Amino acid sequence: MLAGVAIAALALAGCSSKGGDTDPSASAGTGLAALSGELKASGASFPNTYYQEAILALKDEAPNFKVTYNSVGSGTGKKEFGSGLTDFAGSDSTVKDTDGVPADTFLYVPTVAAPITVSYNLKGVDNLQLSADTLAKIFQRDIKVWNAPEIANDNPGVTLPATNISVAHRSDGSGTTNNFTKYLAAAAPTAWKLGSGDTVAWPADTQGGAKNTGVAQLIQAADGGIGYVDLADATDIKLTFAAIKNKDGKFVKPTLEAATAALAGAEVKDDLTFNPLNAAGADSYPITAPTYLLVKKTYTDAKQKELVKAFVTYLLKDTKDLANELHYATLPAELQTKALAQLDKIS
């Protein structure tokens, strides 16, 4: 069955009249090179590094197939998709009634997962450890200085300065915020009071930055800064990130291997959404977040349908090494099979 999916979605052929456009729905086994047309998408900044590099790689394979992904945040991406402005959307969070996407009009296709780092800027402290309760208290401003007893308890033998803590968070509707706050709600249910969602009511004395890169810049700018940033951006910008205490009581740094360990124990729902946050396992990084593409159940344009199917299949099957190089964990084999099978439901 999967071979059939691959043939239908990727080995798309060109039947064309003289001077006509290639028809991606025809099938003569010529592969990606036969594809022509354009897709527009927008959404989550969390997977943006991966999507942009995958799109660049696709240009070499299919020079007449143009895909544009605009990193505007999950919230805006869902609204643009629901308004018909894009062919698909990227989101790190599930769709709510208020997101502007009509119910039963879309499918979730998981693509990759990655750690959300807790990045910080604190002179003289290179190996910070934080438990969930301490992290919750920092971000809701119950803890305001770096040498607070709770942070000291997480870091025995470390000399912590009396520097003020400067908290940075997302200013836009964000799946990264959704997953970070969902983690705090699950792992620190008594300490965390701000709830979870694409946006939350952050304390007034915190700072907001647009997209992951905006949060990263705020952290860099403040001695004593701390914030949550995806691993790809945190690594590119050379931020320092903390080890977080996982469900098994072990402090784990955000790595590709630790994210993969978290995926192994995640329960997958029928709609293919899944939750690796606060996953059990000694090697699991507890703030590992999934990301999805939202695709339409029905495309009125047959060519757009086939191009969407071809692009998503390309992501799932042909970019695993690229994803890993960029610090994104690819899907376990069983989930990848289910993700590919989602494409058969598109009409």
Short mmCIF file of C-alpha atoms in Angstrom, two decimals:
data_model
loop_
_atom_site.label_atom_id
_atom_site.label_comp_id
_atom_site.label_asym_id
_atom_site.label_seq_id
_atom_site.Cartn_x
_atom_site.Cartn_y
_atom_site.Cartn_z
CA MET A 1 0.00 0.00 0.00
CA LEU A 2 2.82 2.40 0.90
CA ALA A 3 4.50 1.69 -2.40
CA GLY A 4 1.27 2.70 -4.07
CA VAL A 5 1.14 5.91 -2.07
CA ALA A 6 4.69 6.73 -3.06
CA ILE A 7 4.02 6.08 -6.73
CA ALA A 8 0.83 8.14 -6.74
CA ALA A 9 2.29 11.02 -4.81
CA LEU A 10 5.88 11.25 -5.98
CA ALA A 11 6.31 9.43 -9.28
CA LEU A 12 3.98 11.95 -10.87
CA ALA A 13 4.19 12.19 -14.59
CA GLY A 14 3.98 14.69 -17.27
CA CYS A 15 1.38 14.34 -19.93
CA SER A 16 1.40 17.64 -21.75
CA SER A 17 0.44 19.09 -25.04
CA LYS A 18 2.95 21.24 -26.92
CA GLY A 19 3.79 24.23 -24.77
CA GLY A 20 1.39 23.05 -22.03
CA ASP A 21 2.02 22.71 -18.30
CA THR A 22 3.03 19.40 -16.78
CA ASP A 23 0.07 17.57 -15.28
CA PRO A 24 1.20 16.33 -11.84
CA SER A 25 -1.73 13.95 -11.55
CA ALA A 26 -0.57 11.87 -14.50
CA SER A 27 1.66 8.92 -13.67
CA ALA A 28 4.52 7.79 -15.89
CA GLY A 29 7.23 7.32 -13.31
CA THR A 30 9.31 10.43 -14.02
CA GLY A 31 9.50 11.43 -10.34
CA LEU A 32 9.87 14.79 -8.67
CA ALA A 33 11.51 16.37 -11.71
CA ALA A 34 8.18 16.21 -13.58
CA LEU A 35 6.35 18.38 -11.05
CA SER A 36 5.44 21.95 -11.90
CA GLY A 37 3.31 24.48 -10.08
CA GLU A 38 3.27 26.48 -6.87
CA LEU A 39 2.18 25.92 -3.28
CA LYS A 40 1.85 28.57 -0.60
CA ALA A 41 1.96 27.85 3.12
CA SER A 42 2.51 29.62 6.42
CA GLY A 43 2.61 28.86 10.11
CA ALA A 44 4.84 27.67 12.92
CA SER A 45 8.34 29.10 13.32
CA PHE A 46 9.38 26.05 15.37
CA PRO A 47 9.99 23.84 12.27
CA ASN A 48 10.90 26.75 9.98
CA THR A 49 14.62 25.94 9.73
CA TYR A 50 13.80 22.41 8.60
CA TYR A 51 11.06 23.39 6.15
CA GLN A 52 13.17 26.10 4.51
CA GLU A 53 16.13 23.76 4.00
CA ALA A 54 13.86 21.01 2.69
CA ILE A 55 12.30 23.46 0.21
CA LEU A 56 15.78 24.52 -0.94
CA ALA A 57 16.74 20.87 -1.47
CA LEU A 58 13.52 20.30 -3.40
CA LYS A 59 14.52 22.96 -5.94
CA ASP A 60 17.37 20.74 -7.10
CA GLU A 61 14.99 17.83 -7.61
CA ALA A 62 12.01 19.73 -9.04
CA PRO A 63 13.09 23.09 -10.48
CA ASN A 64 9.59 23.87 -11.77
CA PHE A 65 7.89 23.16 -8.43
CA LYS A 66 7.84 26.22 -6.15
CA VAL A 67 6.91 25.93 -2.47
CA THR A 68 6.77 29.00 -0.22
CA TYR A 69 6.55 28.68 3.56
CA ASN A 70 6.11 31.90 5.56
CA SER A 71 7.12 31.61 9.20
CA VAL A 72 4.43 33.68 10.95
CA GLY A 73 3.65 31.53 14.00
CA SER A 74 1.11 28.75 14.47
CA GLY A 75 -1.76 31.09 15.35
CA THR A 76 -1.50 33.23 12.23
CA GLY A 77 -0.79 30.19 10.08
CA LYS A 78 -4.01 28.51 11.18
CA LYS A 79 -6.02 31.67 10.49
CA GLU A 80 -4.54 32.10 7.01
CA PHE A 81 -5.18 28.45 6.20
CA GLY A 82 -8.77 28.68 7.44
CA SER A 83 -9.31 31.79 5.31
CA GLY A 84 -8.15 29.99 2.17
CA LEU A 85 -5.01 32.10 1.77
CA THR A 86 -2.67 29.10 1.80
CA ASP A 87 -2.64 25.53 0.51
CA PHE A 88 -1.46 24.05 3.81
CA ALA A 89 -0.28 25.31 7.20
CA GLY A 90 2.34 24.49 9.80
CA SER A 91 1.26 24.24 13.42
CA ASP A 92 2.82 22.98 16.64
CA SER A 93 -0.55 23.02 18.39
CA THR A 94 -3.90 21.43 17.66
CA VAL A 95 -6.75 23.40 16.13
CA LYS A 96 -9.24 25.10 18.45
CA ASP A 97 -12.72 26.40 17.59
CA THR A 98 -11.38 29.96 17.78
CA ASP A 99 -8.51 29.37 15.32
CA GLY A 100 -10.56 30.06 12.21
CA VAL A 101 -10.24 26.59 10.67
CA PRO A 102 -13.68 25.00 10.11
CA ALA A 103 -14.08 21.64 11.83
CA ASP A 104 -13.83 18.50 9.69
CA THR A 105 -12.17 20.33 6.78
CA PHE A 106 -8.54 19.38 7.49
CA LEU A 107 -6.18 16.56 8.41
CA TYR A 108 -3.14 16.54 10.70
CA VAL A 109 0.07 15.22 9.17
CA PRO A 110 2.90 15.00 11.72
CA THR A 111 6.32 15.73 10.24
CA VAL A 112 9.05 15.94 12.92
CA ALA A 113 9.54 16.68 16.60
CA ALA A 114 12.21 18.66 18.42
CA PRO A 115 13.24 19.90 21.84
CA ILE A 116 12.14 23.29 23.12
CA THR A 117 15.23 24.55 24.90
CA VAL A 118 15.23 26.63 28.04
CA SER A 119 17.97 29.01 26.95
CA TYR A 120 19.64 31.47 29.30
CA ASN A 121 22.33 34.13 29.50
CA LEU A 122 24.12 34.06 32.84
CA LYS A 123 27.79 34.90 33.21
CA GLY A 124 29.86 32.20 34.90
CA VAL A 125 27.16 29.51 34.76
CA ASP A 126 27.60 27.09 31.87
CA ASN A 127 25.73 24.01 33.12
CA LEU A 128 22.42 25.05 34.64
CA GLN A 129 19.89 22.47 35.84
CA LEU A 130 16.19 23.22 36.37
CA SER A 131 13.31 21.15 37.69
CA ALA A 132 9.76 21.70 36.44
CA ASP A 133 8.60 23.44 39.64
CA THR A 134 11.57 25.81 39.60
CA LEU A 135 11.02 26.55 35.90
CA ALA A 136 7.34 27.31 36.52
CA LYS A 137 8.16 29.71 39.31
CA ILE A 138 10.77 31.50 37.19
CA PHE A 139 8.42 32.07 34.26
CA GLN A 140 5.52 33.28 36.37
CA ARG A 141 7.90 35.52 38.34
CA ASP A 142 7.68 33.85 41.73
CA ILE A 143 11.47 33.59 41.51
CA LYS A 144 13.21 36.80 40.41
CA VAL A 145 16.93 36.33 41.17
CA TRP A 146 19.33 33.65 40.01
CA ASN A 147 20.66 32.73 43.46
CA ALA A 148 17.17 31.91 44.78
CA PRO A 149 17.08 28.80 47.05
CA GLU A 150 14.99 26.79 44.56
CA ILE A 151 17.55 27.27 41.77
CA ALA A 152 20.40 26.55 44.20
CA ASN A 153 18.73 23.28 45.22
CA ASP A 154 18.64 22.20 41.58
CA ASN A 155 22.34 23.08 41.18
CA PRO A 156 24.35 21.79 44.16
CA GLY A 157 27.94 23.03 44.21
CA VAL A 158 27.31 25.77 41.63
CA THR A 159 27.96 29.40 42.55
CA LEU A 160 24.95 31.38 41.36
CA PRO A 161 25.11 35.18 41.06
CA ALA A 162 22.53 37.51 42.62
CA THR A 163 21.59 38.68 39.11
CA ASN A 164 17.99 39.62 38.36
CA ILE A 165 16.14 37.20 36.10
CA SER A 166 14.77 38.63 32.84
CA VAL A 167 12.05 36.40 31.34
CA ALA A 168 11.47 36.36 27.58
CA HIS A 169 8.46 34.73 25.90
CA ARG A 170 6.62 34.76 22.58
CA SER A 171 4.55 37.84 21.80
CA ASP A 172 2.65 36.16 18.95
CA GLY A 173 0.24 33.23 18.99
CA SER A 174 2.63 30.31 19.11
CA GLY A 175 2.60 26.53 19.16
CA THR A 176 5.95 26.72 20.94
CA THR A 177 4.24 28.63 23.76
CA ASN A 178 1.41 26.10 23.71
CA ASN A 179 3.76 23.15 24.12
CA PHE A 180 6.00 24.87 26.67
CA THR A 181 3.06 25.83 28.87
CA LYS A 182 1.42 22.41 28.39
CA TYR A 183 4.63 20.90 29.71
CA LEU A 184 4.61 23.15 32.78
CA ALA A 185 0.93 22.36 33.42
CA ALA A 186 1.68 18.62 33.25
CA ALA A 187 5.02 18.50 35.05
CA ALA A 188 4.42 21.24 37.67
CA PRO A 189 0.64 21.15 38.23
CA THR A 190 0.84 22.68 41.70
CA ALA A 191 3.38 25.41 40.93
CA TRP A 192 2.18 26.53 37.48
CA LYS A 193 -0.78 28.95 37.58
CA LEU A 194 -0.91 30.53 34.10
CA GLY A 195 -2.59 27.74 32.16
CA SER A 196 -1.61 26.75 28.62
CA GLY A 197 -2.33 27.84 25.07
CA ASP A 198 -0.89 29.57 22.01
CA THR A 199 -0.98 32.70 24.18
CA VAL A 200 -1.10 33.07 27.97
CA ALA A 201 -1.32 36.07 30.30
CA TRP A 202 2.37 36.52 31.09
CA PRO A 203 3.32 38.77 34.03
CA ALA A 204 3.71 42.44 33.15
CA ASP A 205 7.43 42.51 33.98
CA THR A 206 8.32 39.93 31.30
CA GLN A 207 9.31 40.65 27.69
CA GLY A 208 7.71 39.37 24.48
CA GLY A 209 9.49 38.66 21.21
CA ALA A 210 8.09 37.68 17.82
CA LYS A 211 8.84 34.11 16.74
CA ASN A 212 11.59 31.94 18.22
CA THR A 213 14.25 34.26 16.84
CA GLY A 214 12.74 37.24 18.65
CA VAL A 215 12.83 35.42 21.98
CA ALA A 216 16.43 34.38 21.30
CA GLN A 217 17.44 37.99 20.71
CA LEU A 218 15.88 39.08 24.01
CA ILE A 219 17.80 36.38 25.88
CA GLN A 220 21.06 37.46 24.27
CA ALA A 221 20.45 41.11 25.11
CA ALA A 222 19.92 40.66 28.86
CA ASP A 223 22.44 39.51 31.45
CA GLY A 224 20.27 37.15 33.46
CA GLY A 225 17.93 36.46 30.53
CA ILE A 226 15.96 33.24 30.12
CA GLY A 227 13.39 32.06 27.58
CA TYR A 228 12.14 29.11 25.54
CA VAL A 229 13.48 28.60 22.00
CA ASP A 230 13.48 25.67 19.57
CA LEU A 231 16.75 23.74 19.43
CA ALA A 232 17.55 24.64 15.80
CA ASP A 233 17.39 28.39 16.42
CA ALA A 234 19.07 28.13 19.83
CA THR A 235 21.94 26.20 18.25
CA ASP A 236 22.28 28.54 15.27
CA ILE A 237 22.39 31.60 17.52
CA LYS A 238 24.76 29.82 19.93
CA LEU A 239 22.58 30.16 23.01
CA THR A 240 23.34 28.26 26.20
CA PHE A 241 20.57 25.94 27.36
CA ALA A 242 19.70 24.24 30.62
CA ALA A 243 19.30 20.57 31.45
CA ILE A 244 15.70 19.91 32.52
CA LYS A 245 14.67 17.32 35.11
CA ASN A 246 12.55 14.67 33.42
CA LYS A 247 9.78 12.41 34.70
CA ASP A 248 12.33 9.81 35.81
CA GLY A 249 14.20 12.40 37.91
CA LYS A 250 17.19 12.78 35.59
CA PHE A 251 18.46 16.16 34.33
CA VAL A 252 18.66 15.89 30.53
CA LYS A 253 19.92 18.39 27.96
CA PRO A 254 17.98 19.03 24.74
CA THR A 255 19.50 16.81 22.07
CA LEU A 256 18.29 14.92 19.03
CA GLU A 257 18.82 11.63 20.87
CA ALA A 258 16.84 12.82 23.91
CA ALA A 259 13.98 13.98 21.67
CA THR A 260 13.94 10.62 19.89
CA ALA A 261 13.74 8.88 23.27
CA ALA A 262 10.73 11.03 24.20
CA LEU A 263 8.98 10.12 20.93
CA ALA A 264 9.31 6.41 21.63
CA GLY A 265 6.82 6.56 24.49
CA ALA A 266 4.31 9.03 23.01
CA GLU A 267 0.71 7.91 22.60
CA VAL A 268 -0.67 8.62 19.12
CA LYS A 269 -4.36 9.51 18.77
CA ASP A 270 -6.58 8.47 15.87
CA ASP A 271 -6.16 11.89 14.20
CA LEU A 272 -2.35 11.43 14.45
CA THR A 273 -1.80 14.11 17.06
CA PHE A 274 0.54 12.97 19.82
CA ASN A 275 2.11 14.29 22.98
CA PRO A 276 5.76 13.54 23.85
CA LEU A 277 5.81 16.24 26.58
CA ASN A 278 6.93 15.03 30.01
CA ALA A 279 7.45 11.54 28.57
CA ALA A 280 8.74 8.76 30.78
CA GLY A 281 12.21 7.34 30.24
CA ALA A 282 15.57 8.09 31.80
CA ASP A 283 16.96 9.45 28.52
CA SER A 284 13.91 11.49 27.48
CA TYR A 285 14.11 15.26 27.18
CA PRO A 286 10.83 16.36 28.78
CA ILE A 287 10.06 19.44 26.65
CA THR A 288 9.98 17.66 23.30
CA ALA A 289 7.26 19.03 21.03
CA PRO A 290 5.61 17.72 17.86
CA THR A 291 4.79 19.73 14.79
CA TYR A 292 2.21 19.12 12.07
CA LEU A 293 1.13 20.18 8.64
CA LEU A 294 -2.55 20.96 8.29
CA VAL A 295 -3.83 19.88 4.87
CA LYS A 296 -7.31 20.16 3.42
CA LYS A 297 -9.53 17.11 3.24
CA THR A 298 -10.74 18.35 -0.15
CA TYR A 299 -8.95 20.48 -2.73
CA THR A 300 -11.13 21.93 -5.48
CA ASP A 301 -8.11 22.07 -7.78
CA ALA A 302 -6.86 18.56 -8.64
CA LYS A 303 -3.38 19.87 -9.45
CA GLN A 304 -3.04 21.56 -6.05
CA LYS A 305 -4.15 18.35 -4.35
CA GLU A 306 -1.48 16.30 -6.09
CA LEU A 307 1.22 18.90 -5.43
CA VAL A 308 0.36 18.97 -1.72
CA LYS A 309 0.49 15.18 -1.58
CA ALA A 310 3.79 15.14 -3.43
CA PHE A 311 5.41 17.75 -1.18
CA VAL A 312 4.29 16.11 2.07
CA THR A 313 5.44 12.70 0.84
CA TYR A 314 8.79 14.23 -0.07
CA LEU A 315 9.13 15.66 3.46
CA LEU A 316 8.27 12.38 5.14
CA LYS A 317 10.33 10.07 2.96
CA ASP A 318 13.24 12.02 1.47
CA THR A 319 14.43 14.47 4.14
CA LYS A 320 15.21 12.34 7.18
CA ASP A 321 18.96 12.97 7.11
CA LEU A 322 18.39 16.68 6.56
CA ALA A 323 15.99 16.85 9.52
CA ASN A 324 18.50 15.13 11.81
CA GLU A 325 21.31 17.45 10.72
CA LEU A 326 19.12 20.39 11.72
CA HIS A 327 18.35 18.90 15.17
CA TYR A 328 14.83 17.62 14.41
CA ALA A 329 13.80 14.09 15.35
CA THR A 330 12.06 12.15 12.58
CA LEU A 331 8.94 10.10 13.19
CA PRO A 332 9.11 6.48 14.37
CA ALA A 333 8.47 4.08 11.46
CA GLU A 334 4.93 3.19 12.52
CA LEU A 335 3.88 6.83 12.83
CA GLN A 336 5.53 7.70 9.50
CA THR A 337 3.45 4.95 7.86
CA LYS A 338 0.28 6.41 9.35
CA ALA A 339 1.27 9.93 8.27
CA LEU A 340 1.73 8.79 4.68
CA ALA A 341 -1.61 6.99 4.81
CA GLN A 342 -3.30 10.30 5.77
CA LEU A 343 -2.61 11.51 2.26
CA ASP A 344 -4.93 8.85 0.82
CA LYS A 345 -7.81 10.58 2.61
CA ILE A 346 -7.38 13.78 0.60
CA SER A 347 -9.89 14.17 -2.20
#
